[in-house]
Short mmCIF file of C-alpha atoms and ligand atoms in Angstrom, two decimals:
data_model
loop_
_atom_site.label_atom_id
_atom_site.label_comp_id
_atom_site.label_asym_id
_atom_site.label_seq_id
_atom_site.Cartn_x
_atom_site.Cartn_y
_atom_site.Cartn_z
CA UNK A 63 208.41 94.95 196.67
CA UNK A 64 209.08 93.42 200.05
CA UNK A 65 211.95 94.05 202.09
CA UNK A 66 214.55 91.56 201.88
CA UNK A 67 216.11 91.56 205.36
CA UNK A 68 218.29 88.88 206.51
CA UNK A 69 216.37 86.16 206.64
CA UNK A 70 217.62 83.24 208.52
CA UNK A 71 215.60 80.59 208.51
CA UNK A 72 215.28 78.34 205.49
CA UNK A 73 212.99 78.59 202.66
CA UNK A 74 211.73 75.43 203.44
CA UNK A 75 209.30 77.55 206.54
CA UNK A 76 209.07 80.86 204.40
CA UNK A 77 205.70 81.54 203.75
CA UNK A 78 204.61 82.02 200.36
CA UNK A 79 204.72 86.44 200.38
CA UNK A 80 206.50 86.98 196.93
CA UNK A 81 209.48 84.18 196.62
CA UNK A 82 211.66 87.17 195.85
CA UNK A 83 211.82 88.66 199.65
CA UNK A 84 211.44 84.46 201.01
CA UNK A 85 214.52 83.87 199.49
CA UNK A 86 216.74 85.97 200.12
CA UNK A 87 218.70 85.03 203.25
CA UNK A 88 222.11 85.71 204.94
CA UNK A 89 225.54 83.87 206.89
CA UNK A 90 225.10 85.01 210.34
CA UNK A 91 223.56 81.05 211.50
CA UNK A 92 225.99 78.60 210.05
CA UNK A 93 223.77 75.70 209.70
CA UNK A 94 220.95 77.69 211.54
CA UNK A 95 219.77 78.82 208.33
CA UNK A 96 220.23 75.74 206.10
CA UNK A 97 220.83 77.76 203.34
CA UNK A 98 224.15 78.20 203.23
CA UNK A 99 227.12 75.80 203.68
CA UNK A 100 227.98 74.53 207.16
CA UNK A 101 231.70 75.58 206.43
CA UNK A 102 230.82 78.85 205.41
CA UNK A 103 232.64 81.23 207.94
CA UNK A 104 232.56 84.39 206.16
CA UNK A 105 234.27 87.12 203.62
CA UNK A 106 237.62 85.48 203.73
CA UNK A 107 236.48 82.52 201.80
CA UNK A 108 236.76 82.27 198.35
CA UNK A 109 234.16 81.89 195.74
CA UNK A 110 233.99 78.50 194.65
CA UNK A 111 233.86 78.56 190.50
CA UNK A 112 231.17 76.18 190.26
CA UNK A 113 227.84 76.51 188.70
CA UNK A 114 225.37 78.13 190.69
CA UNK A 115 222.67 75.37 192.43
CA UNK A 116 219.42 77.34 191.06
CA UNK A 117 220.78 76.62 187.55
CA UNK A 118 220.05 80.41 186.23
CA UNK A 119 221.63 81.57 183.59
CA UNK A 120 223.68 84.38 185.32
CA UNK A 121 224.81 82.00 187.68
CA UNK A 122 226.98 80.05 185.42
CA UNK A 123 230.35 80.33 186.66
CA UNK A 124 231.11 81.43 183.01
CA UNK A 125 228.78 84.14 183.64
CA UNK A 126 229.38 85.28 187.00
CA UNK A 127 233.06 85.61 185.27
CA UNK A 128 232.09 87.65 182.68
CA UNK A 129 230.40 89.88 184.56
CA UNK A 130 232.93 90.22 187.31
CA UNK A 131 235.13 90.99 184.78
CA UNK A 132 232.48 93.86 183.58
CA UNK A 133 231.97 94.68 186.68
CA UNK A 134 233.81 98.79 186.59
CA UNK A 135 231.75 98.91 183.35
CA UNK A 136 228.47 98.18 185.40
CA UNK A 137 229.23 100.62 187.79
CA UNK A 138 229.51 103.14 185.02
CA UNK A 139 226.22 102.26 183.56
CA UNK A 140 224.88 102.78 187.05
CA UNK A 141 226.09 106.11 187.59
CA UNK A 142 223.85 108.34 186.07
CA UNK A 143 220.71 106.89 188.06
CA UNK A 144 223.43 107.76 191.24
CA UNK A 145 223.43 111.19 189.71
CA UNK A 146 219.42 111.11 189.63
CA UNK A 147 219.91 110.43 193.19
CA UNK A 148 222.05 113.63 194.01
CA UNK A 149 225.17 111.62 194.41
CA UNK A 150 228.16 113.68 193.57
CA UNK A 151 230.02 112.33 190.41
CA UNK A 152 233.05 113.05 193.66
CA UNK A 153 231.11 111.22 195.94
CA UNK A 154 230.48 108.08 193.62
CA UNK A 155 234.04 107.58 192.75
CA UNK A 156 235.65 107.41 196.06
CA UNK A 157 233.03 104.91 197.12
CA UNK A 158 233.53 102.98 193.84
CA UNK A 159 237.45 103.41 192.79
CA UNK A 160 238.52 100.33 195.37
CA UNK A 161 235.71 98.63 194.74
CA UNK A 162 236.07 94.37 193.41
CA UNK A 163 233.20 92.01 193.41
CA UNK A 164 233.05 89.85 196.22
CA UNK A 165 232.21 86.76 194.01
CA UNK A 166 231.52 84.19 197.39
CA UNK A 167 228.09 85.82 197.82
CA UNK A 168 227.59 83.89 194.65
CA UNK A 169 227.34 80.78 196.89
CA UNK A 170 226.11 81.85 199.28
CA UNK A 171 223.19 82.91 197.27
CA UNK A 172 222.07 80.06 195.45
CA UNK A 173 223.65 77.07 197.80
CA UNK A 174 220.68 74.88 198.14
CA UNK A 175 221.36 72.73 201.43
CA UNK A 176 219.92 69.09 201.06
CA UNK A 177 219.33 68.86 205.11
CA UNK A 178 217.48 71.42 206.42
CA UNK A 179 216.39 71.81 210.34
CA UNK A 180 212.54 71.01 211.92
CA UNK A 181 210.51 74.43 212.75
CA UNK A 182 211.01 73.30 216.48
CA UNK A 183 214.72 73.25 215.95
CA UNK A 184 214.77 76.98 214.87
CA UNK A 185 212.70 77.32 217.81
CA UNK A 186 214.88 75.90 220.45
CA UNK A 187 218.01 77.63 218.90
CA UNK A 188 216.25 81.08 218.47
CA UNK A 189 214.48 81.13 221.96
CA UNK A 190 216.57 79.98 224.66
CA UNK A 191 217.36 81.04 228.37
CA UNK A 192 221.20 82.87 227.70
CA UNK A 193 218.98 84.90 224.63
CA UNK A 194 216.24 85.05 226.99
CA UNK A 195 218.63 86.37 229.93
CA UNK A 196 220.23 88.32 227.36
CA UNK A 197 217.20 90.62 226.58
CA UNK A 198 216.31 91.75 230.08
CA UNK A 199 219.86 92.62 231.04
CA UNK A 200 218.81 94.92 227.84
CA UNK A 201 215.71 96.16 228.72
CA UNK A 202 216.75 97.40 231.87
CA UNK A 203 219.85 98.89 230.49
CA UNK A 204 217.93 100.72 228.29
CA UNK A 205 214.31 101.29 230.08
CA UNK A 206 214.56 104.97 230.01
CA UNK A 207 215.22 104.65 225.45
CA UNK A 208 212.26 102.26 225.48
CA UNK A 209 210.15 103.72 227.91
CA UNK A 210 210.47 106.93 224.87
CA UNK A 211 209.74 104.89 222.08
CA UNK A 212 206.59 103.30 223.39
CA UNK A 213 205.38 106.42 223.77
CA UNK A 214 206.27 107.85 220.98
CA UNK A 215 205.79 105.16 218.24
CA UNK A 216 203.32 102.87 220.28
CA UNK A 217 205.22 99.74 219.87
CA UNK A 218 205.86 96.67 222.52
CA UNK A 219 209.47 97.24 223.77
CA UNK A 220 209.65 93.28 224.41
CA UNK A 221 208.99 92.59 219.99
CA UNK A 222 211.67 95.35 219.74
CA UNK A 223 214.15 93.72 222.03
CA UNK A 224 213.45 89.93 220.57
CA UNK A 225 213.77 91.42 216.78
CA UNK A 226 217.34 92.47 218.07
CA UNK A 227 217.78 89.06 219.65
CA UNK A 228 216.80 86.52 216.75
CA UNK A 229 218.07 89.03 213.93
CA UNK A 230 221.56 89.16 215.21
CA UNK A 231 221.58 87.59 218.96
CA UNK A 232 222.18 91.38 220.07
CA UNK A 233 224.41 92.43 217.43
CA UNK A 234 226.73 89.54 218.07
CA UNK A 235 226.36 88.18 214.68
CA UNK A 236 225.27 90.68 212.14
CA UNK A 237 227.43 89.52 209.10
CA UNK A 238 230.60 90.68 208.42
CA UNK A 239 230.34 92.19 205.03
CA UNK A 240 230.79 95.74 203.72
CA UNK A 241 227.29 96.56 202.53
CA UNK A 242 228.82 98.77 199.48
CA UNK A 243 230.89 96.03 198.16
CA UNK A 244 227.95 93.20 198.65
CA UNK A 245 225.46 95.71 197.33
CA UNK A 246 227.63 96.83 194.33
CA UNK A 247 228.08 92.86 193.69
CA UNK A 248 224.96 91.82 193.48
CA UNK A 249 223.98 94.82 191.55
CA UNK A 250 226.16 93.60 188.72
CA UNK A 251 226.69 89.93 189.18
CA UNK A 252 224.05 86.96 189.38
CA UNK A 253 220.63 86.40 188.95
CA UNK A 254 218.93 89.25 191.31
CA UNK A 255 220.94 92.71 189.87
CA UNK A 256 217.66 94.38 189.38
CA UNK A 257 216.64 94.34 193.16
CA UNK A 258 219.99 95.08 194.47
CA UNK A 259 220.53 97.81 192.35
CA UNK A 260 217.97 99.91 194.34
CA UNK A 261 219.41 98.75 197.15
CA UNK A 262 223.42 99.90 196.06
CA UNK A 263 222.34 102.90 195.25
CA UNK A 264 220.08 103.08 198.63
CA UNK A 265 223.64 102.40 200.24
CA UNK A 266 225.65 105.23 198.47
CA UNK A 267 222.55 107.45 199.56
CA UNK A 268 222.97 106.88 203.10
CA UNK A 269 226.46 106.73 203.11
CA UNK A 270 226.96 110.07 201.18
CA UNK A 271 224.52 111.79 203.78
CA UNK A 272 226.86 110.69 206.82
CA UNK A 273 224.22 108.88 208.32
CA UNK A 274 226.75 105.94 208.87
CA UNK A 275 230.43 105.31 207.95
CA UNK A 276 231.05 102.73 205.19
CA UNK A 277 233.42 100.86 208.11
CA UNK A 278 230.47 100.65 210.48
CA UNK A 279 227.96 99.50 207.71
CA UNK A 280 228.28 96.17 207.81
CA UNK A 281 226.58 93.00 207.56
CA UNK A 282 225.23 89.69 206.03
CA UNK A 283 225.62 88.55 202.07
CA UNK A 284 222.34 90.15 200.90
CA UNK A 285 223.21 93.72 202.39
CA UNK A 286 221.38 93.02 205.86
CA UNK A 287 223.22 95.73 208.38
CA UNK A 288 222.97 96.56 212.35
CA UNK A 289 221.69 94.93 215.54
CA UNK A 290 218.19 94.74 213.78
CA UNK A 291 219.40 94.29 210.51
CA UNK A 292 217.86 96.55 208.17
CA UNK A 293 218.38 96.63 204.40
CA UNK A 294 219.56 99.38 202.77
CA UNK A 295 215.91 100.58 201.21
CA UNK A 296 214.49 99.50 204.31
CA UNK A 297 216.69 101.67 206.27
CA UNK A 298 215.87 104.65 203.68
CA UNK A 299 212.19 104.34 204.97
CA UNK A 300 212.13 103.99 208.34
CA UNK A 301 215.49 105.13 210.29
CA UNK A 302 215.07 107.78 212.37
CA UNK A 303 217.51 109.93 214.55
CA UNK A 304 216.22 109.51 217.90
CA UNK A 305 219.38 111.01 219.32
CA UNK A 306 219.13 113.99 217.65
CA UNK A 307 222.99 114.37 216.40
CA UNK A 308 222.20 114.37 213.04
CA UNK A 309 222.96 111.05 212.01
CA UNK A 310 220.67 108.15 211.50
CA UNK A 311 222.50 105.22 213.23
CA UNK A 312 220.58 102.30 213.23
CA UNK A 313 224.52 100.53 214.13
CA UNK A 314 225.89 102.33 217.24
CA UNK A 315 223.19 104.57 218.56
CA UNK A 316 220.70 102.31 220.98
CA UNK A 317 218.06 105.01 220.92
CA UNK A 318 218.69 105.54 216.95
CA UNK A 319 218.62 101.44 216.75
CA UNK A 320 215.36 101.20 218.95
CA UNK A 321 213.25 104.16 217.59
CA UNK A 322 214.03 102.76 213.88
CA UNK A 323 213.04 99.43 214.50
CA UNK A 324 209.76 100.53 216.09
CA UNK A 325 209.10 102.75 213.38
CA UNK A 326 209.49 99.99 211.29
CA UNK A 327 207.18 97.84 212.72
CA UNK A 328 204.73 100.92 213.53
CA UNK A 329 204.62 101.58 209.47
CA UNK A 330 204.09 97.96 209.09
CA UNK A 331 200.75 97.77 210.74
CA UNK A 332 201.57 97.18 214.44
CA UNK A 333 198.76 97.58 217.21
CA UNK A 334 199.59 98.66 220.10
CA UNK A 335 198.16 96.93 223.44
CA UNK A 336 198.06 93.55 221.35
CA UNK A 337 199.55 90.55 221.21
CA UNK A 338 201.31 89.02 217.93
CA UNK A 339 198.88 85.96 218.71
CA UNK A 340 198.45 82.81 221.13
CA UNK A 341 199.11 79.36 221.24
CA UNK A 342 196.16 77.24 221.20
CA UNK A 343 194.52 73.67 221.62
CA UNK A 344 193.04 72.30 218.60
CA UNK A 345 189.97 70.08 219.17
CA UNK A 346 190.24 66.87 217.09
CA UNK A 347 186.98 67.92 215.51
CA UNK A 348 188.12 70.66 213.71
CA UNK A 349 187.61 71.32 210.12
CA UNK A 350 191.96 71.68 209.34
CA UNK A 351 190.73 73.13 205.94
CA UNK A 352 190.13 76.35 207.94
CA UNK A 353 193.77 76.24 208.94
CA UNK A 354 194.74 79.12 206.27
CA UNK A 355 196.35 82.08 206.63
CA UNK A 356 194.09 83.54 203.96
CA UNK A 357 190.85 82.23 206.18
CA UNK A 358 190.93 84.80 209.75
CA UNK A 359 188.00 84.65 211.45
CA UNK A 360 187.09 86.50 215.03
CA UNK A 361 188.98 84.87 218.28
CA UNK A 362 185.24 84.39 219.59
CA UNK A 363 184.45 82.49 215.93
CA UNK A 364 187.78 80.36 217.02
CA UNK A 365 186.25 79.90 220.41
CA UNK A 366 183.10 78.39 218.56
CA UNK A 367 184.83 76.04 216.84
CA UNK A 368 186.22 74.94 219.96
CA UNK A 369 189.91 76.60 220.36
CA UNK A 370 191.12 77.21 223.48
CA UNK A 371 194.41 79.27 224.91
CA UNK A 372 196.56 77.09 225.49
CA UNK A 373 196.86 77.42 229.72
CA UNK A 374 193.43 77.87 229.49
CA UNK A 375 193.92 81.99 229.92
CA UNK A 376 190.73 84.04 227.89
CA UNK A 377 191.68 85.77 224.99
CA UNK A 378 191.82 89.78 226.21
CA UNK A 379 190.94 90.91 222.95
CA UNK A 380 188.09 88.61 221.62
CA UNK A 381 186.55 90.44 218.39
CA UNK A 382 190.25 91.11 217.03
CA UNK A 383 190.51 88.32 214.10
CA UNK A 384 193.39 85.90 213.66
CA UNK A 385 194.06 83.38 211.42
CA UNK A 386 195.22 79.65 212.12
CA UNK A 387 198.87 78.31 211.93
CA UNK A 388 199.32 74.70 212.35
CA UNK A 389 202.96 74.88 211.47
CA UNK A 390 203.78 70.59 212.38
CA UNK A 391 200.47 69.33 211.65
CA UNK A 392 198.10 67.67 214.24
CA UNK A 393 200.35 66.59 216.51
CA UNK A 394 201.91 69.76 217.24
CA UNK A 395 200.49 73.35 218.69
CA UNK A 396 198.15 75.62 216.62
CA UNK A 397 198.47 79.11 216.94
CA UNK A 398 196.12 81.95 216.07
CA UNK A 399 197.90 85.07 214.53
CA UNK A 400 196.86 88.37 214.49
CA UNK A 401 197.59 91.27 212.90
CA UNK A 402 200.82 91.81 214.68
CA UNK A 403 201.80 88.55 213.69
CA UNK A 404 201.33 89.94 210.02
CA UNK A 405 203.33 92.64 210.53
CA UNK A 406 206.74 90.55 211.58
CA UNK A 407 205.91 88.57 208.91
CA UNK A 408 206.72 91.43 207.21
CA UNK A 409 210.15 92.39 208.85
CA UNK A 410 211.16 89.05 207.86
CA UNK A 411 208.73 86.53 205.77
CA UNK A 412 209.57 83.45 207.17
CA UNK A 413 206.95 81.75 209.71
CA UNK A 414 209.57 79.87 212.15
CA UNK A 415 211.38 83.38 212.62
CA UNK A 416 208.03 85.41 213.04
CA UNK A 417 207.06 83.16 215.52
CA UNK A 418 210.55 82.85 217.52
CA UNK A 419 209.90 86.77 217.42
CA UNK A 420 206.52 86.63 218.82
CA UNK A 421 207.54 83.87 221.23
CA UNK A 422 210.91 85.54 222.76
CA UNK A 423 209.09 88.64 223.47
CA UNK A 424 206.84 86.74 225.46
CA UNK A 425 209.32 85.05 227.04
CA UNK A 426 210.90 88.57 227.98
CA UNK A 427 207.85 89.49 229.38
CA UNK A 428 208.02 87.10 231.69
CA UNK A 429 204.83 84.82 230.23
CA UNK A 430 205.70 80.86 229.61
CA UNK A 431 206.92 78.55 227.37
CA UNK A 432 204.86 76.92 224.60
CA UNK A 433 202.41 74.38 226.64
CA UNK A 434 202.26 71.57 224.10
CA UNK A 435 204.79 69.88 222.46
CA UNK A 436 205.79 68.94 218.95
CA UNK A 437 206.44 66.08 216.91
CA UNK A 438 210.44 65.95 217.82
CA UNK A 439 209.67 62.26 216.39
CA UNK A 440 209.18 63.11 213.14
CA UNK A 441 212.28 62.99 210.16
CA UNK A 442 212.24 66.27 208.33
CA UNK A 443 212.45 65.74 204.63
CA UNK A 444 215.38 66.29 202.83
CA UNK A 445 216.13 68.68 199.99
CA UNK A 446 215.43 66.26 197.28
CA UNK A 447 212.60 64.57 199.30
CA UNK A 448 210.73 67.56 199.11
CA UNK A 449 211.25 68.20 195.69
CA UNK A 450 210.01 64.86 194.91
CA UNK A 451 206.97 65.80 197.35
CA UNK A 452 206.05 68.75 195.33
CA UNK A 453 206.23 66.81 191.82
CA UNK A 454 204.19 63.94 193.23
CA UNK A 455 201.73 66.62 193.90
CA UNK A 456 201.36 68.16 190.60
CA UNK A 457 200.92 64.83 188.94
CA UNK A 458 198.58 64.15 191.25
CA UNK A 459 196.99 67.52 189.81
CA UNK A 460 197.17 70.03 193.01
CA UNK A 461 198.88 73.22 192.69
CA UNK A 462 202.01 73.61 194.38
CA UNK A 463 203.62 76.52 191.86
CA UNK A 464 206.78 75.38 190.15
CA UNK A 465 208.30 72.78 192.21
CA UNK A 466 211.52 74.57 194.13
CA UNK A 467 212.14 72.22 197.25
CA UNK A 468 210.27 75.25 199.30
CA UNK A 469 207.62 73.88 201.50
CA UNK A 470 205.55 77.15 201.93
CA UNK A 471 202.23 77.87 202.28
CA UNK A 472 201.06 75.81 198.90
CA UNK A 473 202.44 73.19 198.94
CA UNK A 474 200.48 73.08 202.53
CA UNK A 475 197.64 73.92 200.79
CA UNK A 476 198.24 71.16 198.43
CA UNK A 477 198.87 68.13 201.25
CA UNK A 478 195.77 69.44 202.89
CA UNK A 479 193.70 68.84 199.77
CA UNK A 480 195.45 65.73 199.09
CA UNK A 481 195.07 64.54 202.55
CA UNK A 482 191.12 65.29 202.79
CA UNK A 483 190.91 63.21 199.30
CA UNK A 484 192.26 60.20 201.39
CA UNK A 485 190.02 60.45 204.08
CA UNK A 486 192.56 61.99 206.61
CA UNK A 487 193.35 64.95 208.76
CA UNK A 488 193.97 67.62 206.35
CA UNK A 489 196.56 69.20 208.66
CA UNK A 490 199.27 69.95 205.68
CA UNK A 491 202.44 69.02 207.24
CA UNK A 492 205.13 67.57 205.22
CA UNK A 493 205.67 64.16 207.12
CA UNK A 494 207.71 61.37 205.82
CA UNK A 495 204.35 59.45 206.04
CA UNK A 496 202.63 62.16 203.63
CA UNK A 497 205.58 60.95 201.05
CA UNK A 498 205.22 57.33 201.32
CA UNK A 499 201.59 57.66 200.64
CA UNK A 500 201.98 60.07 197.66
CA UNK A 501 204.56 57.38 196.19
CA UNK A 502 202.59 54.75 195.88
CA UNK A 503 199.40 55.98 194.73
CA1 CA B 671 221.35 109.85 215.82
#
């Protein structure tokens, strides 16, 4: 199963890697994420009593009462896979005696914004020049920690630094949740208690070895903790105790914080002495059907068909393959992603966020912004526009999965199909003009 960590940016730019992990996403962007209510300003606020938006059965508000209501009898029926777990029958009911379903993650979970922001929008707000400033007051703080963890885990201390930027801007917003309580909710309440079962009892597990205090873990709706925001199972694989005190603090311990988020990364595939990818120039020529994450060629094949860096700069590493993102259709900039890319993917599955990642590090490297620009003109659908996108799609007979109002990789592949049909570029971006012409045919 992929890691669910925090992610911010709507589902609207999540790439289709398993809904489940696309999905899941967290309250530290008020209106960044367009996922959750603008009003939404944390645990104080109360659940709402109203029907959940996804229309699930457990997210009735009759049934999100019954089982908050059931909720010390869940626990019990938990406990003996805690005991398979070596938690002490002690240990478990401490952490549990206090414990009361925190019922506003219930909207938070399935609120389904109707106006959702443009990929350049999470763009500007993830990558600008305070974050930017930000991260090399940071990197020189802490040259000596990172100059370590390059060497031991191999990875780029400027994707380590921009992971702690966009994930939490530096551990300035990281949620402000106890990750027992939201856990231990979710694990009993709503439509996901499966998943967040593992990831309750992942919390009791660290908690119970001292790695962190329950105080100190804390963090966004779905369980999403520290600077870098690692879930709880996530955590469980990858922390490590840099320090050497004994503790794995991924919360208050820089070199914990930095080693564990490199391991991370390092376990996910990362290659050291690469890049995460480049932004490129598109000839007009191009075949867009090759525009497919599941299509990566060689940079030199790219070359052949007539990409370029954008800047004009060669690409260092030209038999490494990469695939092509045109995230805002033909207007905007392509990018070729590499394996790197693929592995921030992975921290976080959403393509807007992966590529803020990608692009901050840069930026704290000292390299440039993005040469071209994108289509700032265009209207980004709304919730129900895209909905009604999707629908016109499958009764126009192209597969875009059960229509959710999540624009992800196919429902691309679908425009692009559609578009080709007509006799246009088959670049696969959602435009308001895209809609029009799917309505009247
Ligand atoms: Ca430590």
């Amino acid at each position: 199963m992929l890691k669910t960590r925090s992610t911010l940016v709507a589902a609207i730019l999540a790439a289709a890697l398993g809904g489940a992990a696309a999905q899941d996403r967290d309250d530290r962007y008020p209106g960044v994420t367009g996922s959750i209510t603008p009003s939404s300003s944390g645990a104080a606020q109360e659940w709402s009593g109203a029907d959940g938006a996804s229309g699930h059965p457990l997210m009735t508000a009759a049934a999100i009462r019954q089982a908050a209501a059931n909720f010390p009898a869940c626990l019990e029926r938990i406990w003996p896979m805690a005991a398979g777990r070596s938690i002490t029958r002690e240990f478990y009911q401490s952490a549990t005696a206090q414990l009361t379903p925190d019922l506003r993650i219930m909207d938070l979970m399935d609120n389904q914004p109707e106006f959702t922001k443009s990929f350049w929008d999470y763009l500007d707000i993830l990558v600008n020049e305070p974050r930017i400033a930000k991260g090399r007051e940071l990197l020189e703080k802490y040259r000596k920690t990172f100059d370590a963890v390059e060497q031991a885990y191999g990875v780029d201390r400027y994707i380590i630094t921009a992971i702690w930027g966009v994930e939490s801007n530096y551990g300035t917003l990281g949620g402000d949740r106890p990750v027992l309580r939201s856990t231990a909710t979710l694990a009993c309440v709503g439509r996901r208690q499966n998943y967040f079962r593992e990831e309750f009892l992942s919390t009791l597990e660290i908690l119970q070895r001292g790695d962190l205090r329950p105080d100190r873990m804390i963090g966004s709706w779905a369980g999403a903790f520290g600077p870098t925001q690692f879930m709880p199972t996530a955590f469980k694989r990858f922390a490590v105790d840099f320090d050497h005190d004994g503790r794995r603090d991924v919360v208050d311990s820089i070199p914990d914080l930095i080693a564990s988020t490199a391991n991370n990364l390092k376990k996910d595939g990362w290659v050291n002495g690469q890049s995460w990818g480049y932004e490129v120039v598109i000839p007009t020529t191009l075949n867009f059907m090759l525009a497919d994450h599941r299509r990566p060629m060689p940079l030199r094949e790219w070359e052949r068909q007539g990409l370029v860096r954008a800047g004009g700069k060669p690409f260092p590493h030209p038999d490494a393959t990469a695939y092509l993102l045109v995230p805002a259709g033909v207007q905007g900039p392509g990018f070729l992603m590499m394996a790197n890319f693929t592995a921030i993917m992975k921290y976080n599955p959403a393509e807007a966020y992966a590529l803020a990642i990608g692009h901050l590090a840069d930026r704290l490297r000292g390299g440039d912004r993005f040469v071209q620009d994108w289509p700032r003109y265009e209207r980004v659908l709304t919730r129900d526009e895209r909905l009604e996108l999707q629908q016109l799609l499958a009764r126009h007979g192209y597969d875009v999965g059960d229509p959710d109002g999540h624009l992800g990789a196919r429902t691309r592949s679908a425009i692009r199909d559609f578009q080709a049909k007509a006799g246009q570029i088959p670049d696969g971006f959602a435009s308001a003009t895209v809609l029009e012409q799917l309505r009247v045919r």
